[in-house]
Amino acid sequence: MRVNHTGEVCAQALYQGQALTAKLPGVRAEMEQAAQEEVDHLAWCHERLQQLDSRPSVLNPIFYAASFAVGAGAGAISDRISLGFVAATEDQVCAHLQRHLGELPPEDTASRAIVEQMHIDEDSHRQSALRAGGLQFPEPVKKTMTLVSRLMTESVSRI
Ligand SMILES: [Fe+2]
Ligand SMILES: [Fe+2]
């Protein structure tokens, strides 16, 4: 759940960075709705972490800063790259949540409900970013993103 929480911290940063620099004509409202759903996700993860007597990762400020920079940077280059980055990121997130669902104990219904709803929302964020003209990233870029997300998952689950 700590990994999910950090993911949602990154989502805040990514969408905020994007909102700052991307033009997003015609799709700004849609992107803002996605960003609002990320706020909900962060709140759910935060609450669940507390219920589980755990704590957020100490690495969150670093991940926030990095994601903000990437979101703002991608938005500054072009909307298509910015939206493509959202789509590719949500793709990674969906894969992670799917894996996490497989590992969660069946009796932890509270965590499962959160992860399941997040999976639905993230998939719809991915689809709307692509519909809005997001670029499909080439395979090597996706592979690199998978590597980065693995590193993030590993480090955050420890500290
Ligand atoms: Fe999210
Ligand atoms: Fe999302």
PDB file of C-alpha atoms and ligand atoms in Angstrom:
ATOM      1  CA  MET A   1       0.000   0.000   0.000  1.00  0.00           C
ATOM      2  CA  ARG A   2       2.984   2.256   0.552  1.00  0.00           C
ATOM      3  CA  VAL A   3       3.986   1.748  -3.082  1.00  0.00           C
ATOM      4  CA  ASN A   4       0.460   2.632  -4.204  1.00  0.00           C
ATOM      5  CA  HIS A   5       0.575   5.736  -2.023  1.00  0.00           C
ATOM      6  CA  THR A   6       3.854   6.882  -3.592  1.00  0.00           C
ATOM      7  CA  GLY A   7       2.387   6.186  -7.026  1.00  0.00           C
ATOM      8  CA  GLU A   8      -0.465   8.516  -6.220  1.00  0.00           C
ATOM      9  CA  VAL A   9       1.948  11.186  -4.953  1.00  0.00           C
ATOM     10  CA  CYS A  10       3.658  10.917  -8.351  1.00  0.00           C
ATOM     11  CA  ALA A  11       0.298  11.162 -10.107  1.00  0.00           C
ATOM     12  CA  GLN A  12      -0.401  14.456  -8.310  1.00  0.00           C
ATOM     13  CA  ALA A  13       2.960  15.800  -9.422  1.00  0.00           C
ATOM     14  CA  LEU A  14       2.635  14.547 -12.980  1.00  0.00           C
ATOM     15  CA  TYR A  15      -0.789  16.096 -13.550  1.00  0.00           C
ATOM     16  CA  GLN A  16       0.180  19.350 -11.792  1.00  0.00           C
ATOM     17  CA  GLY A  17       3.329  19.640 -13.895  1.00  0.00           C
ATOM     18  CA  GLN A  18       1.335  18.916 -17.031  1.00  0.00           C
ATOM     19  CA  ALA A  19      -1.359  21.473 -16.148  1.00  0.00           C
ATOM     20  CA  LEU A  20       1.354  24.103 -15.748  1.00  0.00           C
ATOM     21  CA  THR A  21       2.959  23.739 -19.163  1.00  0.00           C
ATOM     22  CA  ALA A  22       0.668  21.817 -21.518  1.00  0.00           C
ATOM     23  CA  LYS A  23      -1.921  23.672 -23.613  1.00  0.00           C
ATOM     24  CA  LEU A  24      -4.421  20.809 -23.742  1.00  0.00           C
ATOM     25  CA  PRO A  25      -6.987  22.558 -25.961  1.00  0.00           C
ATOM     26  CA  GLY A  26     -10.361  20.902 -25.613  1.00  0.00           C
ATOM     27  CA  VAL A  27      -9.163  18.247 -23.177  1.00  0.00           C
ATOM     28  CA  ARG A  28      -8.164  20.336 -20.175  1.00  0.00           C
ATOM     29  CA  ALA A  29     -11.449  19.617 -18.379  1.00  0.00           C
ATOM     30  CA  GLU A  30     -11.002  15.888 -18.921  1.00  0.00           C
ATOM     31  CA  MET A  31      -7.418  15.999 -17.627  1.00  0.00           C
ATOM     32  CA  GLU A  32      -8.533  18.020 -14.618  1.00  0.00           C
ATOM     33  CA  GLN A  33     -11.135  15.386 -13.818  1.00  0.00           C
ATOM     34  CA  ALA A  34      -8.428  12.717 -13.957  1.00  0.00           C
ATOM     35  CA  ALA A  35      -6.272  14.851 -11.661  1.00  0.00           C
ATOM     36  CA  GLN A  36      -9.207  15.166  -9.254  1.00  0.00           C
ATOM     37  CA  GLU A  37      -9.599  11.385  -9.187  1.00  0.00           C
ATOM     38  CA  GLU A  38      -5.888  11.118  -8.330  1.00  0.00           C
ATOM     39  CA  VAL A  39      -6.575  13.324  -5.309  1.00  0.00           C
ATOM     40  CA  ASP A  40      -9.197  10.788  -4.190  1.00  0.00           C
ATOM     41  CA  HIS A  41      -6.762   7.906  -4.766  1.00  0.00           C
ATOM     42  CA  LEU A  42      -4.100   9.583  -2.672  1.00  0.00           C
ATOM     43  CA  ALA A  43      -6.592  10.110   0.157  1.00  0.00           C
ATOM     44  CA  TRP A  44      -7.750   6.457   0.044  1.00  0.00           C
ATOM     45  CA  CYS A  45      -4.163   5.150   0.096  1.00  0.00           C
ATOM     46  CA  HIS A  46      -3.203   7.513   2.890  1.00  0.00           C
ATOM     47  CA  GLU A  47      -6.162   6.453   5.010  1.00  0.00           C
ATOM     48  CA  ARG A  48      -5.565   2.745   4.365  1.00  0.00           C
ATOM     49  CA  LEU A  49      -1.858   3.092   5.276  1.00  0.00           C
ATOM     50  CA  GLN A  50      -2.861   4.600   8.615  1.00  0.00           C
ATOM     51  CA  GLN A  51      -5.396   1.839   9.249  1.00  0.00           C
ATOM     52  CA  LEU A  52      -2.626  -0.698   8.591  1.00  0.00           C
ATOM     53  CA  ASP A  53      -0.349   1.119  11.060  1.00  0.00           C
ATOM     54  CA  SER A  54       2.121   1.834   8.325  1.00  0.00           C
ATOM     55  CA  ARG A  55       3.611   5.096   7.075  1.00  0.00           C
ATOM     56  CA  PRO A  56       4.253   6.790   3.758  1.00  0.00           C
ATOM     57  CA  SER A  57       7.667   6.379   2.127  1.00  0.00           C
ATOM     58  CA  VAL A  58      10.376   8.854   3.130  1.00  0.00           C
ATOM     59  CA  LEU A  59      11.291   9.006  -0.564  1.00  0.00           C
ATOM     60  CA  ASN A  60       8.011  10.712  -1.513  1.00  0.00           C
ATOM     61  CA  PRO A  61       9.417  14.267  -1.800  1.00  0.00           C
ATOM     62  CA  ILE A  62      12.071  13.039  -4.231  1.00  0.00           C
ATOM     63  CA  PHE A  63       9.517  11.170  -6.343  1.00  0.00           C
ATOM     64  CA  TYR A  64       7.182  14.167  -6.239  1.00  0.00           C
ATOM     65  CA  ALA A  65       9.895  16.503  -7.515  1.00  0.00           C
ATOM     66  CA  ALA A  66      11.000  14.101 -10.254  1.00  0.00           C
ATOM     67  CA  SER A  67       7.444  13.469 -11.458  1.00  0.00           C
ATOM     68  CA  PHE A  68       6.613  17.180 -11.443  1.00  0.00           C
ATOM     69  CA  ALA A  69       9.695  17.903 -13.542  1.00  0.00           C
ATOM     70  CA  VAL A  70       8.836  15.154 -16.012  1.00  0.00           C
ATOM     71  CA  GLY A  71       5.179  16.274 -16.235  1.00  0.00           C
ATOM     72  CA  ALA A  72       6.121  19.911 -16.771  1.00  0.00           C
ATOM     73  CA  GLY A  73       8.945  18.988 -19.155  1.00  0.00           C
ATOM     74  CA  ALA A  74       6.751  16.751 -21.295  1.00  0.00           C
ATOM     75  CA  GLY A  75       4.014  19.400 -21.351  1.00  0.00           C
ATOM     76  CA  ALA A  76       6.531  22.035 -22.448  1.00  0.00           C
ATOM     77  CA  ILE A  77       7.662  19.912 -25.403  1.00  0.00           C
ATOM     78  CA  SER A  78       4.206  19.064 -26.719  1.00  0.00           C
ATOM     79  CA  ASP A  79       0.729  18.054 -25.659  1.00  0.00           C
ATOM     80  CA  ARG A  80       0.997  14.812 -27.581  1.00  0.00           C
ATOM     81  CA  ILE A  81       4.110  13.808 -25.678  1.00  0.00           C
ATOM     82  CA  SER A  82       2.598  14.968 -22.406  1.00  0.00           C
ATOM     83  CA  LEU A  83      -0.590  12.953 -22.959  1.00  0.00           C
ATOM     84  CA  GLY A  84       1.452  10.041 -24.263  1.00  0.00           C
ATOM     85  CA  PHE A  85       3.442  10.095 -21.063  1.00  0.00           C
ATOM     86  CA  VAL A  86       0.252  10.024 -19.004  1.00  0.00           C
ATOM     87  CA  ALA A  87      -0.997   7.048 -21.039  1.00  0.00           C
ATOM     88  CA  ALA A  88       2.286   5.146 -20.716  1.00  0.00           C
ATOM     89  CA  THR A  89       2.484   5.875 -16.990  1.00  0.00           C
ATOM     90  CA  GLU A  90      -1.091   4.746 -16.371  1.00  0.00           C
ATOM     91  CA  ASP A  91      -0.270   1.603 -18.305  1.00  0.00           C
ATOM     92  CA  GLN A  92       2.560   0.879 -15.844  1.00  0.00           C
ATOM     93  CA  VAL A  93       0.302   1.694 -12.918  1.00  0.00           C
ATOM     94  CA  CYS A  94      -2.414  -0.670 -14.177  1.00  0.00           C
ATOM     95  CA  ALA A  95       0.123  -3.477 -14.530  1.00  0.00           C
ATOM     96  CA  HIS A  96       1.373  -2.827 -11.003  1.00  0.00           C
ATOM     97  CA  LEU A  97      -2.148  -2.723  -9.527  1.00  0.00           C
ATOM     98  CA  GLN A  98      -3.030  -5.941 -11.322  1.00  0.00           C
ATOM     99  CA  ARG A  99       0.018  -7.632  -9.796  1.00  0.00           C
ATOM    100  CA  HIS A 100      -0.794  -6.196  -6.398  1.00  0.00           C
ATOM    101  CA  LEU A 101      -4.356  -7.555  -6.587  1.00  0.00           C
ATOM    102  CA  GLY A 102      -2.895 -11.002  -7.154  1.00  0.00           C
ATOM    103  CA  GLU A 103      -0.706 -10.682  -4.058  1.00  0.00           C
ATOM    104  CA  LEU A 104      -3.256  -9.159  -1.673  1.00  0.00           C
ATOM    105  CA  PRO A 105      -4.740 -11.576   0.843  1.00  0.00           C
ATOM    106  CA  PRO A 106      -8.362 -12.308  -0.187  1.00  0.00           C
ATOM    107  CA  GLU A 107      -9.567 -11.344   3.286  1.00  0.00           C
ATOM    108  CA  ASP A 108      -8.141  -7.820   3.006  1.00  0.00           C
ATOM    109  CA  THR A 109     -11.330  -6.568   1.376  1.00  0.00           C
ATOM    110  CA  ALA A 110     -10.657  -2.919   2.302  1.00  0.00           C
ATOM    111  CA  SER A 111      -7.370  -2.823   0.379  1.00  0.00           C
ATOM    112  CA  ARG A 112      -8.834  -4.820  -2.502  1.00  0.00           C
ATOM    113  CA  ALA A 113     -11.733  -2.382  -2.901  1.00  0.00           C
ATOM    114  CA  ILE A 114      -9.283   0.532  -3.153  1.00  0.00           C
ATOM    115  CA  VAL A 115      -6.947  -1.192  -5.594  1.00  0.00           C
ATOM    116  CA  GLU A 116      -9.831  -2.395  -7.762  1.00  0.00           C
ATOM    117  CA  GLN A 117     -11.405   1.067  -8.047  1.00  0.00           C
ATOM    118  CA  MET A 118      -8.012   2.633  -8.733  1.00  0.00           C
ATOM    119  CA  HIS A 119      -7.393   0.113 -11.486  1.00  0.00           C
ATOM    120  CA  ILE A 120     -10.689   1.083 -13.155  1.00  0.00           C
ATOM    121  CA  ASP A 121      -9.897   4.805 -12.889  1.00  0.00           C
ATOM    122  CA  GLU A 122      -6.278   4.514 -14.077  1.00  0.00           C
ATOM    123  CA  ASP A 123      -7.358   2.519 -17.097  1.00  0.00           C
ATOM    124  CA  SER A 124      -9.884   5.200 -17.987  1.00  0.00           C
ATOM    125  CA  HIS A 125      -7.172   7.897 -17.532  1.00  0.00           C
ATOM    126  CA  ARG A 126      -4.971   5.929 -19.919  1.00  0.00           C
ATOM    127  CA  GLN A 127      -7.751   5.680 -22.501  1.00  0.00           C
ATOM    128  CA  SER A 128      -8.716   9.337 -22.312  1.00  0.00           C
ATOM    129  CA  ALA A 129      -5.073  10.442 -22.681  1.00  0.00           C
ATOM    130  CA  LEU A 130      -4.786   8.328 -25.842  1.00  0.00           C
ATOM    131  CA  ARG A 131      -8.153   9.568 -27.158  1.00  0.00           C
ATOM    132  CA  ALA A 132      -6.970  13.120 -26.567  1.00  0.00           C
ATOM    133  CA  GLY A 133      -4.100  12.521 -28.976  1.00  0.00           C
ATOM    134  CA  GLY A 134      -1.466  11.051 -26.675  1.00  0.00           C
ATOM    135  CA  LEU A 135       1.469   9.564 -28.522  1.00  0.00           C
ATOM    136  CA  GLN A 136       1.985   5.789 -28.326  1.00  0.00           C
ATOM    137  CA  PHE A 137       5.513   5.521 -26.981  1.00  0.00           C
ATOM    138  CA  PRO A 138       7.907   3.143 -28.746  1.00  0.00           C
ATOM    139  CA  GLU A 139       8.756  -0.184 -27.069  1.00  0.00           C
ATOM    140  CA  PRO A 140      12.253   0.807 -25.807  1.00  0.00           C
ATOM    141  CA  VAL A 141      10.768   3.815 -24.009  1.00  0.00           C
ATOM    142  CA  LYS A 142       8.099   1.617 -22.421  1.00  0.00           C
ATOM    143  CA  LYS A 143      10.768  -0.889 -21.358  1.00  0.00           C
ATOM    144  CA  THR A 144      12.758   1.890 -19.706  1.00  0.00           C
ATOM    145  CA  MET A 145       9.638   3.061 -17.890  1.00  0.00           C
ATOM    146  CA  THR A 146       9.012  -0.473 -16.659  1.00  0.00           C
ATOM    147  CA  LEU A 147      12.558  -0.552 -15.294  1.00  0.00           C
ATOM    148  CA  VAL A 148      12.108   2.789 -13.537  1.00  0.00           C
ATOM    149  CA  SER A 149       8.800   1.677 -12.034  1.00  0.00           C
ATOM    150  CA  ARG A 150      10.401  -1.581 -10.771  1.00  0.00           C
ATOM    151  CA  LEU A 151      13.183   0.448  -9.106  1.00  0.00           C
ATOM    152  CA  MET A 152      10.603   2.706  -7.549  1.00  0.00           C
ATOM    153  CA  THR A 153       8.527  -0.233  -6.278  1.00  0.00           C
ATOM    154  CA  GLU A 154      11.628  -1.901  -4.809  1.00  0.00           C
ATOM    155  CA  SER A 155      12.938   1.187  -3.025  1.00  0.00           C
ATOM    156  CA  VAL A 156       9.594   2.409  -1.706  1.00  0.00           C
ATOM    157  CA  SER A 157       8.582  -0.973  -0.320  1.00  0.00           C
ATOM    158  CA  ARG A 158      11.752  -0.821   1.816  1.00  0.00           C
ATOM    159  CA  ILE A 159      11.936   2.801   2.957  1.00  0.00           C
TER     160      ILE A 159
HETATM  161 FE    FE B   1      -4.309   7.137  -9.193  1.00  0.00          FE
HETATM  162 FE    FE B   2      -4.543   7.882 -12.945  1.00  0.00          FE
END
